[in-house]
PDB file of C-alpha atoms in Angstrom:
ATOM      1  CA  MET H   1     -56.459  24.324  27.738  1.00 44.00           C
ATOM      2  CA  SER H   2     -57.586  20.760  28.173  1.00 45.00           C
ATOM      3  CA  ALA H   3     -54.779  18.289  28.851  1.00 44.00           C
ATOM      4  CA  GLN H   4     -56.093  16.296  25.910  1.00 84.00           C
ATOM      5  CA  THR H   5     -55.731  19.137  23.390  1.00 93.00           C
ATOM      6  CA  PHE H   6     -52.677  18.257  21.320  1.00 95.00           C
ATOM      7  CA  VAL H   7     -52.553  21.224  18.953  1.00 97.00           C
ATOM      8  CA  ARG H   8     -54.120  24.676  19.093  1.00 97.00           C
ATOM      9  CA  LEU H   9     -53.876  27.326  16.396  1.00 98.00           C
ATOM     10  CA  THR H  10     -54.829  30.878  17.340  1.00 98.00           C
ATOM     11  CA  GLY H  11     -55.213  33.829  14.996  1.00 98.00           C
ATOM     12  CA  ILE H  12     -53.288  32.207  12.148  1.00 98.00           C
ATOM     13  CA  THR H  13     -52.834  34.420   9.097  1.00 98.00           C
ATOM     14  CA  LYS H  14     -50.842  33.894   5.918  1.00 97.00           C
ATOM     15  CA  ASN H  15     -50.157  36.524   3.299  1.00 96.00           C
ATOM     16  CA  PHE H  16     -48.541  36.029  -0.085  1.00 94.00           C
ATOM     17  CA  GLY H  17     -47.851  39.589  -1.156  1.00 91.00           C
ATOM     18  CA  GLY H  18     -51.269  41.194  -1.416  1.00 90.00           C
ATOM     19  CA  VAL H  19     -53.112  37.874  -1.214  1.00 94.00           C
ATOM     20  CA  HIS H  20     -54.524  37.057   2.232  1.00 95.00           C
ATOM     21  CA  ALA H  21     -54.737  33.269   2.132  1.00 96.00           C
ATOM     22  CA  LEU H  22     -55.650  32.871   5.821  1.00 97.00           C
ATOM     23  CA  LYS H  23     -57.364  35.489   7.969  1.00 96.00           C
ATOM     24  CA  GLY H  24     -57.190  34.772  11.685  1.00 96.00           C
ATOM     25  CA  VAL H  25     -57.883  31.035  11.815  1.00 97.00           C
ATOM     26  CA  ASP H  26     -58.474  29.351  15.194  1.00 97.00           C
ATOM     27  CA  LEU H  27     -58.396  25.565  15.302  1.00 97.00           C
ATOM     28  CA  ASP H  28     -57.678  22.854  17.863  1.00 96.00           C
ATOM     29  CA  ILE H  29     -57.215  19.101  17.587  1.00 97.00           C
ATOM     30  CA  SER H  30     -57.512  16.770  20.565  1.00 96.00           C
ATOM     31  CA  ALA H  31     -56.721  13.170  21.364  1.00 94.00           C
ATOM     32  CA  SER H  32     -59.041  10.553  19.872  1.00 95.00           C
ATOM     33  CA  GLU H  33     -60.739  13.190  17.722  1.00 96.00           C
ATOM     34  CA  VAL H  34     -61.277  13.427  13.979  1.00 97.00           C
ATOM     35  CA  VAL H  35     -61.609  17.030  12.831  1.00 97.00           C
ATOM     36  CA  ALA H  36     -62.689  17.401   9.204  1.00 97.00           C
ATOM     37  CA  LEU H  37     -61.573  20.495   7.303  1.00 97.00           C
ATOM     38  CA  VAL H  38     -63.779  21.208   4.296  1.00 96.00           C
ATOM     39  CA  GLY H  39     -64.185  23.996   1.762  1.00 94.00           C
ATOM     40  CA  HIS H  40     -63.915  24.870  -1.907  1.00 91.00           C
ATOM     41  CA  ASN H  41     -60.605  24.867  -3.782  1.00 90.00           C
ATOM     42  CA  GLY H  42     -58.889  28.120  -2.836  1.00 91.00           C
ATOM     43  CA  ALA H  43     -60.557  28.279   0.579  1.00 94.00           C
ATOM     44  CA  GLY H  44     -57.176  28.019   2.312  1.00 95.00           C
ATOM     45  CA  LYS H  45     -57.174  24.366   3.349  1.00 95.00           C
ATOM     46  CA  SER H  46     -53.820  23.532   1.736  1.00 93.00           C
ATOM     47  CA  VAL H  47     -52.182  26.649   3.170  1.00 96.00           C
ATOM     48  CA  LEU H  48     -53.379  25.774   6.667  1.00 97.00           C
ATOM     49  CA  VAL H  49     -52.086  22.211   6.285  1.00 95.00           C
ATOM     50  CA  GLN H  50     -48.710  23.478   5.071  1.00 95.00           C
ATOM     51  CA  ILE H  51     -48.394  25.787   8.077  1.00 97.00           C
ATOM     52  CA  LEU H  52     -49.303  23.048  10.547  1.00 96.00           C
ATOM     53  CA  SER H  53     -46.928  20.597   8.849  1.00 94.00           C
ATOM     54  CA  GLY H  54     -43.999  23.050   8.887  1.00 95.00           C
ATOM     55  CA  VAL H  55     -43.733  23.772   5.159  1.00 95.00           C
ATOM     56  CA  PHE H  56     -43.794  27.496   5.870  1.00 93.00           C
ATOM     57  CA  PRO H  57     -44.513  29.724   8.878  1.00 95.00           C
ATOM     58  CA  PRO H  58     -47.651  31.809   9.426  1.00 97.00           C
ATOM     59  CA  SER H  59     -47.530  35.548   8.854  1.00 97.00           C
ATOM     60  CA  SER H  60     -48.987  35.975  12.340  1.00 97.00           C
ATOM     61  CA  GLY H  61     -50.695  33.954  15.030  1.00 97.00           C
ATOM     62  CA  GLU H  62     -49.619  31.226  17.416  1.00 97.00           C
ATOM     63  CA  ILE H  63     -49.234  27.449  17.322  1.00 97.00           C
ATOM     64  CA  ARG H  64     -49.237  25.538  20.617  1.00 97.00           C
ATOM     65  CA  VAL H  65     -48.454  21.851  21.039  1.00 96.00           C
ATOM     66  CA  MET H  66     -49.470  20.343  24.381  1.00 94.00           C
ATOM     67  CA  GLY H  67     -49.915  23.897  25.656  1.00 94.00           C
ATOM     68  CA  GLU H  68     -46.444  25.121  24.721  1.00 95.00           C
ATOM     69  CA  PRO H  69     -45.881  27.727  21.967  1.00 97.00           C
ATOM     70  CA  VAL H  70     -43.826  26.365  19.075  1.00 96.00           C
ATOM     71  CA  SER H  71     -42.327  27.601  15.809  1.00 95.00           C
ATOM     72  CA  PHE H  72     -41.949  25.302  12.834  1.00 95.00           C
ATOM     73  CA  HIS H  73     -39.213  26.056  10.316  1.00 93.00           C
ATOM     74  CA  SER H  74     -39.437  22.751   8.432  1.00 94.00           C
ATOM     75  CA  PRO H  75     -41.518  19.561   8.288  1.00 92.00           C
ATOM     76  CA  ASN H  76     -38.913  17.955  10.543  1.00 91.00           C
ATOM     77  CA  ASP H  77     -39.796  20.502  13.256  1.00 95.00           C
ATOM     78  CA  ALA H  78     -43.461  19.484  12.995  1.00 95.00           C
ATOM     79  CA  ARG H  79     -42.529  15.787  13.135  1.00 91.00           C
ATOM     80  CA  HIS H  80     -40.374  16.447  16.198  1.00 92.00           C
ATOM     81  CA  HIS H  81     -43.530  17.699  17.923  1.00 95.00           C
ATOM     82  CA  GLY H  82     -45.560  14.666  16.863  1.00 94.00           C
ATOM     83  CA  ILE H  83     -47.309  16.098  13.792  1.00 95.00           C
ATOM     84  CA  GLU H  84     -47.178  13.997  10.623  1.00 92.00           C
ATOM     85  CA  THR H  85     -48.811  14.684   7.272  1.00 92.00           C
ATOM     86  CA  ILE H  86     -49.947  12.187   4.657  1.00 90.00           C
ATOM     87  CA  TYR H  87     -50.496  13.950   1.360  1.00 84.00           C
ATOM     88  CA  GLN H  88     -52.702  12.647  -1.426  1.00 78.00           C
ATOM     89  CA  THR H  89     -49.591  11.489  -3.327  1.00 77.00           C
ATOM     90  CA  LEU H  90     -48.534   9.365  -0.286  1.00 77.00           C
ATOM     91  CA  ALA H  91     -44.797   9.897  -1.057  1.00 81.00           C
ATOM     92  CA  LEU H  92     -44.149   6.176  -1.489  1.00 88.00           C
ATOM     93  CA  ALA H  93     -41.371   4.661  -3.623  1.00 90.00           C
ATOM     94  CA  ASP H  94     -43.291   2.359  -5.958  1.00 91.00           C
ATOM     95  CA  ASN H  95     -40.361   0.025  -6.624  1.00 93.00           C
ATOM     96  CA  LEU H  96     -39.739  -0.704  -2.921  1.00 93.00           C
ATOM     97  CA  ASP H  97     -41.626  -3.020  -0.592  1.00 93.00           C
ATOM     98  CA  ALA H  98     -43.505  -1.947   2.539  1.00 92.00           C
ATOM     99  CA  PRO H  99     -40.598  -2.250   5.035  1.00 92.00           C
ATOM    100  CA  SER H 100     -38.258  -0.290   2.739  1.00 92.00           C
ATOM    101  CA  ASN H 101     -40.859   2.448   2.354  1.00 91.00           C
ATOM    102  CA  PHE H 102     -41.583   2.330   6.058  1.00 87.00           C
ATOM    103  CA  PHE H 103     -37.996   3.200   6.967  1.00 89.00           C
ATOM    104  CA  LEU H 104     -37.140   5.274   3.890  1.00 86.00           C
ATOM    105  CA  GLY H 105     -34.589   7.834   5.067  1.00 83.00           C
ATOM    106  CA  ARG H 106     -34.590   6.300   8.572  1.00 85.00           C
ATOM    107  CA  GLU H 107     -33.137   2.872   7.768  1.00 89.00           C
ATOM    108  CA  LEU H 108     -32.105   0.534  10.566  1.00 92.00           C
ATOM    109  CA  ARG H 109     -28.568  -0.834  10.369  1.00 94.00           C
ATOM    110  CA  THR H 110     -26.590  -3.623  11.967  1.00 93.00           C
ATOM    111  CA  ARG H 111     -23.554  -2.875  14.097  1.00 92.00           C
ATOM    112  CA  PHE H 112     -21.465  -3.472  10.968  1.00 91.00           C
ATOM    113  CA  GLY H 113     -23.299  -0.745   9.057  1.00 92.00           C
ATOM    114  CA  PHE H 114     -25.369  -2.976   6.797  1.00 93.00           C
ATOM    115  CA  LEU H 115     -29.123  -2.571   6.338  1.00 91.00           C
ATOM    116  CA  ASP H 116     -30.926  -4.570   9.014  1.00 94.00           C
ATOM    117  CA  LYS H 117     -33.677  -5.894   6.755  1.00 92.00           C
ATOM    118  CA  ARG H 118     -34.902  -8.402   9.317  1.00 93.00           C
ATOM    119  CA  ARG H 119     -35.548  -5.767  12.011  1.00 93.00           C
ATOM    120  CA  MET H 120     -37.144  -3.419   9.513  1.00 92.00           C
ATOM    121  CA  ALA H 121     -39.455  -6.170   8.223  1.00 92.00           C
ATOM    122  CA  GLU H 122     -40.434  -7.172  11.765  1.00 93.00           C
ATOM    123  CA  ALA H 123     -41.171  -3.592  12.842  1.00 91.00           C
ATOM    124  CA  ALA H 124     -43.090  -2.751   9.672  1.00 91.00           C
ATOM    125  CA  GLY H 125     -45.016  -6.031   9.793  1.00 91.00           C
ATOM    126  CA  LYS H 126     -46.081  -5.470  13.402  1.00 90.00           C
ATOM    127  CA  ALA H 127     -47.140  -1.859  12.780  1.00 88.00           C
ATOM    128  CA  LEU H 128     -49.157  -2.832   9.707  1.00 88.00           C
ATOM    129  CA  ALA H 129     -50.749  -5.811  11.478  1.00 86.00           C
ATOM    130  CA  ASP H 130     -51.770  -3.566  14.389  1.00 83.00           C
ATOM    131  CA  LEU H 131     -53.434  -1.202  11.919  1.00 80.00           C
ATOM    132  CA  ASN H 132     -54.845  -3.798   9.505  1.00 80.00           C
ATOM    133  CA  PRO H 133     -54.655  -7.436  10.671  1.00 81.00           C
ATOM    134  CA  SER H 134     -55.460  -8.734   7.176  1.00 81.00           C
ATOM    135  CA  PHE H 135     -52.439  -6.993   5.639  1.00 81.00           C
ATOM    136  CA  THR H 136     -49.798  -9.753   5.629  1.00 79.00           C
ATOM    137  CA  ASP H 137     -48.048  -9.655   2.253  1.00 84.00           C
ATOM    138  CA  ILE H 138     -45.679  -6.755   2.957  1.00 89.00           C
ATOM    139  CA  GLU H 139     -42.757  -7.761   0.746  1.00 89.00           C
ATOM    140  CA  ARG H 140     -44.367  -6.898  -2.594  1.00 91.00           C
ATOM    141  CA  PRO H 141     -43.401  -3.624  -4.282  1.00 93.00           C
ATOM    142  CA  VAL H 142     -46.016  -1.079  -3.257  1.00 92.00           C
ATOM    143  CA  ARG H 143     -46.907  -0.451  -6.921  1.00 92.00           C
ATOM    144  CA  GLN H 144     -48.552  -3.910  -6.829  1.00 92.00           C
ATOM    145  CA  MET H 145     -50.676  -2.999  -3.800  1.00 91.00           C
ATOM    146  CA  SER H 146     -54.214  -1.679  -3.759  1.00 85.00           C
ATOM    147  CA  GLY H 147     -54.927   1.949  -2.945  1.00 84.00           C
ATOM    148  CA  GLY H 148     -56.140   0.956   0.504  1.00 83.00           C
ATOM    149  CA  GLN H 149     -52.965  -1.024   1.203  1.00 86.00           C
ATOM    150  CA  ARG H 150     -50.795   1.872   0.035  1.00 87.00           C
ATOM    151  CA  GLN H 151     -52.655   4.169   2.400  1.00 85.00           C
ATOM    152  CA  ALA H 152     -52.042   1.658   5.198  1.00 86.00           C
ATOM    153  CA  VAL H 153     -48.279   1.715   4.528  1.00 90.00           C
ATOM    154  CA  ALA H 154     -48.208   5.525   4.596  1.00 87.00           C
ATOM    155  CA  ILE H 155     -50.342   5.710   7.748  1.00 86.00           C
ATOM    156  CA  ALA H 156     -48.420   3.004   9.618  1.00 85.00           C
ATOM    157  CA  ARG H 157     -45.136   4.722   8.738  1.00 86.00           C
ATOM    158  CA  ALA H 158     -46.426   8.010  10.126  1.00 84.00           C
ATOM    159  CA  ILE H 159     -47.805   6.680  13.408  1.00 82.00           C
ATOM    160  CA  HIS H 160     -44.793   4.430  14.090  1.00 81.00           C
ATOM    161  CA  PHE H 161     -42.692   7.480  14.874  1.00 76.00           C
ATOM    162  CA  ASP H 162     -44.654   8.762  17.906  1.00 79.00           C
ATOM    163  CA  VAL H 163     -47.291  10.793  16.104  1.00 89.00           C
ATOM    164  CA  ARG H 164     -49.814  12.766  18.156  1.00 92.00           C
ATOM    165  CA  VAL H 165     -51.629  14.480  15.297  1.00 95.00           C
ATOM    166  CA  LEU H 166     -52.006  13.004  11.828  1.00 95.00           C
ATOM    167  CA  ILE H 167     -52.980  15.286   8.957  1.00 95.00           C
ATOM    168  CA  MET H 168     -54.616  13.363   6.123  1.00 93.00           C
ATOM    169  CA  ASP H 169     -55.018  15.225   2.827  1.00 91.00           C
ATOM    170  CA  GLU H 170     -57.798  13.724   0.687  1.00 88.00           C
ATOM    171  CA  PRO H 171     -57.073  10.131   1.829  1.00 86.00           C
ATOM    172  CA  THR H 172     -59.849   8.554  -0.243  1.00 82.00           C
ATOM    173  CA  ALA H 173     -59.390  10.529  -3.467  1.00 80.00           C
ATOM    174  CA  ALA H 174     -59.407   8.256  -6.550  1.00 73.00           C
ATOM    175  CA  LEU H 175     -60.237   5.170  -4.451  1.00 78.00           C
ATOM    176  CA  GLY H 176     -63.136   2.836  -5.154  1.00 81.00           C
ATOM    177  CA  PRO H 177     -65.872   2.084  -2.595  1.00 83.00           C
ATOM    178  CA  HIS H 178     -64.117  -0.985  -1.152  1.00 82.00           C
ATOM    179  CA  GLU H 179     -60.780   0.797  -0.719  1.00 81.00           C
ATOM    180  CA  THR H 180     -62.521   3.877   0.694  1.00 84.00           C
ATOM    181  CA  ALA H 181     -64.146   1.634   3.297  1.00 86.00           C
ATOM    182  CA  GLN H 182     -60.709   0.208   4.166  1.00 84.00           C
ATOM    183  CA  VAL H 183     -59.279   3.692   4.730  1.00 86.00           C
ATOM    184  CA  SER H 184     -62.310   4.657   6.836  1.00 89.00           C
ATOM    185  CA  THR H 185     -61.648   1.619   9.026  1.00 89.00           C
ATOM    186  CA  LEU H 186     -58.003   2.687   9.410  1.00 88.00           C
ATOM    187  CA  ILE H 187     -59.062   6.176  10.490  1.00 91.00           C
ATOM    188  CA  ARG H 188     -61.396   4.750  13.138  1.00 92.00           C
ATOM    189  CA  ARG H 189     -58.587   2.551  14.465  1.00 90.00           C
ATOM    190  CA  LEU H 190     -56.290   5.556  14.716  1.00 91.00           C
ATOM    191  CA  ARG H 191     -58.921   7.410  16.729  1.00 93.00           C
ATOM    192  CA  GLU H 192     -59.219   4.417  19.069  1.00 92.00           C
ATOM    193  CA  GLN H 193     -55.444   4.577  19.593  1.00 90.00           C
ATOM    194  CA  GLY H 194     -55.750   8.153  20.893  1.00 93.00           C
ATOM    195  CA  ILE H 195     -54.400   9.925  17.809  1.00 94.00           C
ATOM    196  CA  GLY H 196     -55.861  13.271  16.790  1.00 96.00           C
ATOM    197  CA  ILE H 197     -56.667  13.490  13.075  1.00 96.00           C
ATOM    198  CA  LEU H 198     -57.130  16.486  10.802  1.00 97.00           C
ATOM    199  CA  LEU H 199     -59.021  15.102   7.816  1.00 96.00           C
ATOM    200  CA  VAL H 200     -58.957  17.339   4.744  1.00 95.00           C
ATOM    201  CA  SER H 201     -61.562  16.223   2.247  1.00 90.00           C
ATOM    202  CA  HIS H 202     -64.033  17.222  -0.448  1.00 86.00           C
ATOM    203  CA  ASP H 203     -66.201  14.189   0.326  1.00 86.00           C
ATOM    204  CA  VAL H 204     -68.806  15.688   2.668  1.00 91.00           C
ATOM    205  CA  ARG H 205     -70.769  12.456   3.026  1.00 88.00           C
ATOM    206  CA  SER H 206     -67.632  10.606   4.137  1.00 87.00           C
ATOM    207  CA  VAL H 207     -66.529  13.204   6.695  1.00 91.00           C
ATOM    208  CA  ILE H 208     -69.970  13.291   8.313  1.00 92.00           C
ATOM    209  CA  ASP H 209     -69.605   9.559   8.858  1.00 91.00           C
ATOM    210  CA  LEU H 210     -66.011   9.751  10.133  1.00 93.00           C
ATOM    211  CA  ALA H 211     -65.530  13.092  11.866  1.00 95.00           C
ATOM    212  CA  ASP H 212     -66.375  14.322  15.339  1.00 96.00           C
ATOM    213  CA  ARG H 213     -66.313  17.965  14.228  1.00 96.00           C
ATOM    214  CA  ILE H 214     -66.533  19.564  10.800  1.00 96.00           C
ATOM    215  CA  VAL H 215     -64.774  22.888  10.248  1.00 96.00           C
ATOM    216  CA  VAL H 216     -65.750  24.899   7.164  1.00 96.00           C
ATOM    217  CA  LEU H 217     -63.148  27.199   5.647  1.00 96.00           C
ATOM    218  CA  LYS H 218     -64.139  29.830   3.095  1.00 95.00           C
ATOM    219  CA  ALA H 219     -61.920  32.561   1.606  1.00 95.00           C
ATOM    220  CA  GLY H 220     -59.319  32.034   4.336  1.00 96.00           C
ATOM    221  CA  GLU H 221     -61.718  32.231   7.275  1.00 96.00           C
ATOM    222  CA  ILE H 222     -63.515  29.647   9.382  1.00 96.00           C
ATOM    223  CA  VAL H 223     -67.200  30.313   8.758  1.00 94.00           C
ATOM    224  CA  GLY H 224     -68.584  27.498  10.867  1.00 92.00           C
ATOM    225  CA  THR H 225     -67.833  24.514  13.079  1.00 94.00           C
ATOM    226  CA  MET H 226     -70.405  21.746  13.390  1.00 93.00           C
ATOM    227  CA  THR H 227     -70.690  18.564  15.378  1.00 94.00           C
ATOM    228  CA  ALA H 228     -70.913  15.813  12.774  1.00 93.00           C
ATOM    229  CA  ALA H 229     -73.548  13.874  14.701  1.00 92.00           C
ATOM    230  CA  GLU H 230     -75.843  16.918  14.744  1.00 91.00           C
ATOM    231  CA  THR H 231     -75.648  18.004  11.108  1.00 92.00           C
ATOM    232  CA  ASP H 232     -76.310  16.631   7.634  1.00 92.00           C
ATOM    233  CA  GLU H 233     -74.770  16.735   4.190  1.00 92.00           C
ATOM    234  CA  ASP H 234     -77.020  19.504   2.872  1.00 92.00           C
ATOM    235  CA  SER H 235     -76.200  21.793   5.803  1.00 92.00           C
ATOM    236  CA  VAL H 236     -72.467  21.352   5.348  1.00 93.00           C
ATOM    237  CA  VAL H 237     -72.629  21.908   1.589  1.00 93.00           C
ATOM    238  CA  ASP H 238     -74.777  24.982   2.126  1.00 92.00           C
ATOM    239  CA  MET H 239     -72.204  26.453   4.487  1.00 92.00           C
ATOM    240  CA  ILE H 240     -69.361  25.671   2.069  1.00 93.00           C
ATOM    241  CA  ILE H 241     -71.224  27.526  -0.701  1.00 92.00           C
ATOM    242  CA  ARG H 242     -72.829  30.394   1.208  1.00 88.00           C
ATOM    243  CA  GLY H 243     -70.491  30.760   4.179  1.00 84.00           C
ATOM    244  CA  ARG H 244     -73.320  30.584   6.681  1.00 72.00           C
ATOM    245  CA  ARG H 245     -76.043  28.251   7.869  1.00 61.00           C
ATOM    246  CA  ARG H 246     -79.231  28.027   5.863  1.00 56.00           C
ATOM    247  CA  GLU H 247     -82.218  29.682   7.539  1.00 55.00           C
ATOM    248  CA  PRO H 248     -85.390  27.572   7.864  1.00 50.00           C
ATOM    249  CA  ALA H 249     -88.304  28.544   5.644  1.00 48.00           C
ATOM    250  CA  ASP H 250     -90.422  29.596   8.672  1.00 48.00           C
ATOM    251  CA  GLY H 251     -87.761  32.103   9.713  1.00 48.00           C
ATOM    252  CA  SER H 252     -87.067  30.405  13.050  1.00 45.00           C
ATOM    253  CA  ALA H 253     -83.540  30.023  14.358  1.00 45.00           C
ATOM    254  CA  PRO H 254     -81.581  27.225  12.624  1.00 49.00           C
TER     255      PRO H 254
END
């Protein structure tokens, strides 16, 4: 295994009674790499994300982090190994500002036991500025922020706590073009910082632009892995639908 491979999944299966949601999935995520996971609803993407984020264990198979086999019994176990997940809902408290959301459940306190709002604001402000230098108004309730700013708060919170792999579930869903562009910029900055990203998305055009590799999941199995720079939107969509690469009209090898 390469020293730069953060996470490797081997032979991952998941059964729910007689339903085989995952059937021997192999997947790895390395430093400074964006891996896009695409497929129809019901393909198994959410189940794979939930296994990698510690929501529930696989029925069989192995997870390795930095080459060592691990078992996740909760999301906290995954976080302990540097794996954070940002779901489409973002899990932000709308009535709180960015620093309060940043440290929600992990509040900093003074030696007298009071909330240390100054330290939390400084830490949150620095993390957000590192990710998005134009994001300066952090003391507004997040319900007053744009979708792109809300994503920035969720991302900065995740990477502040020593994340190695960031799972992003539909990060641009319901965002307009400008906010989608903001999130794309954030993802590129994360890659530059050495973070491995698993990008789960239905937006094939976007993942071709952002990802290094595109992994297609269909009926619980990986049916193809493509280098984003060497494929196109039609080829990815064709594999999502048919489960295999389209053959050229002349019958030559694709």
